[in-house]
Amino acid sequence: MPAVTVEDTTTLPRVPLPAPRTVRRRTRSVTTAPSGFEGEGFPVRRAFAGVDLRDLDPFLHMDQMGEVEYAPGEPKGTSWHPHRGFETVTYIIDGTFEHADSHGGGGTISNGDTQWMTAGGGVLHIERPPEHLVASGGLFHGLQLWVNLPRAQKWVEPRYQDLRADASVLLASADAGAFLRVIAGDVAGHRGPGSTYTPMAMVHATVSPGATLDLPWDPSFNALVYVLSGAGSVGIDAAPVRTGQLAVLGPGDTVTVRGAVHQESRTPALDVVVLGGRPIREPIAMYGPFVMNTRQEVVDAFDDFRAGRLGSVPALRVPHDTVRGETGQ
Ligand code: MN
């Protein structure tokens, strides 16, 4: 169960019903995320695996981290590693994560908080659970999304945004059957707290069994619906989706998500993340932790990293002193 929830959705501002001539988007594909391990070995689902980058644009990669109940001593993170040319967005649904980077950004995020790191021209960072959580174990569930930067902004100064859970804009669907947390972008005139170089929107929705969410969606944005947990259907064509599946939708101005009437008892509602952004439409050269426009720029990034030009590990915050370049996280 997500940490951010409300007792009574009817008290929240409502998203209006779609206009009579609204175009509900149709499902173009449904893919199932394969499971793997990241960093020092925490379980992830690779949400975008098998989907063409042109359909994801401006998004590149997304991992669902957990949901996992760690035993004491077990929680895992990453070692220090570099990034250049894009932004990482880490949304913690349940649990706690710590972040530190070579540009002075960092902090602890938990239970509905989001951190937004713009790698820009280059940064080193580390992401891991705090010591006390390693000792105690506990529930951990989150997302990490990679958002591309256009060529003109790949060299911007690194930036760190700390978005607290209480800054998310909370809304309800027209009949209050769905609960929305707007993390970035604009939904029916309600703007979430995340500030992005590339125009985009990110919404975490909990849809009750049998309820229908009609989400107004910028027609210039693409639309992706990823199922964190539960079962339901997506699009005007009502394509069935379940935990760990991604639906790519076609053009239109409304994203439709329905919660199945029958849910498994361990997932009482349908939880989805809806993503959309304005496509950048530039060549993508993506390898490991670097996302550039040409292969030579990726080679240069590895050279710059080896030469220490992407920053250095801050002396006072060295929890693990290894620096790895090969991890994708
Ligand atoms: Mn990283």
Coordinates of N, CA and C and ligand atoms in Angstrom, one line a residue, residues 81 83 88 125 127 144 329, ligand 1:
H81 N 28.5 6.2 -8.8 CA 28.6 6.0 -10.3 C 28.2 7.3 -11.0
H83 N 26.7 9.9 -14.2 CA 25.7 10.1 -15.2 C 26.0 11.4 -16.0
T88 N 17.5 11.9 -13.6 CA 17.0 10.8 -12.9 C 15.9 11.3 -11.9
H125 N 27.0 10.0 -8.3 CA 26.1 9.9 -7.2 C 26.0 8.5 -6.6
E127 N 23.1 6.0 -4.3 CA 21.7 5.8 -3.8 C 21.7 4.6 -3.0
Q144 N 12.5 4.5 -10.4 CA 13.5 5.4 -10.9 C 13.3 5.5 -12.4
Q329 N 22.3 2.0 -13.3 CA 21.3 2.7 -12.4 C 21.6 4.1 -12.2
Ligands
MN1 MN 22.2 6.5 -10.8

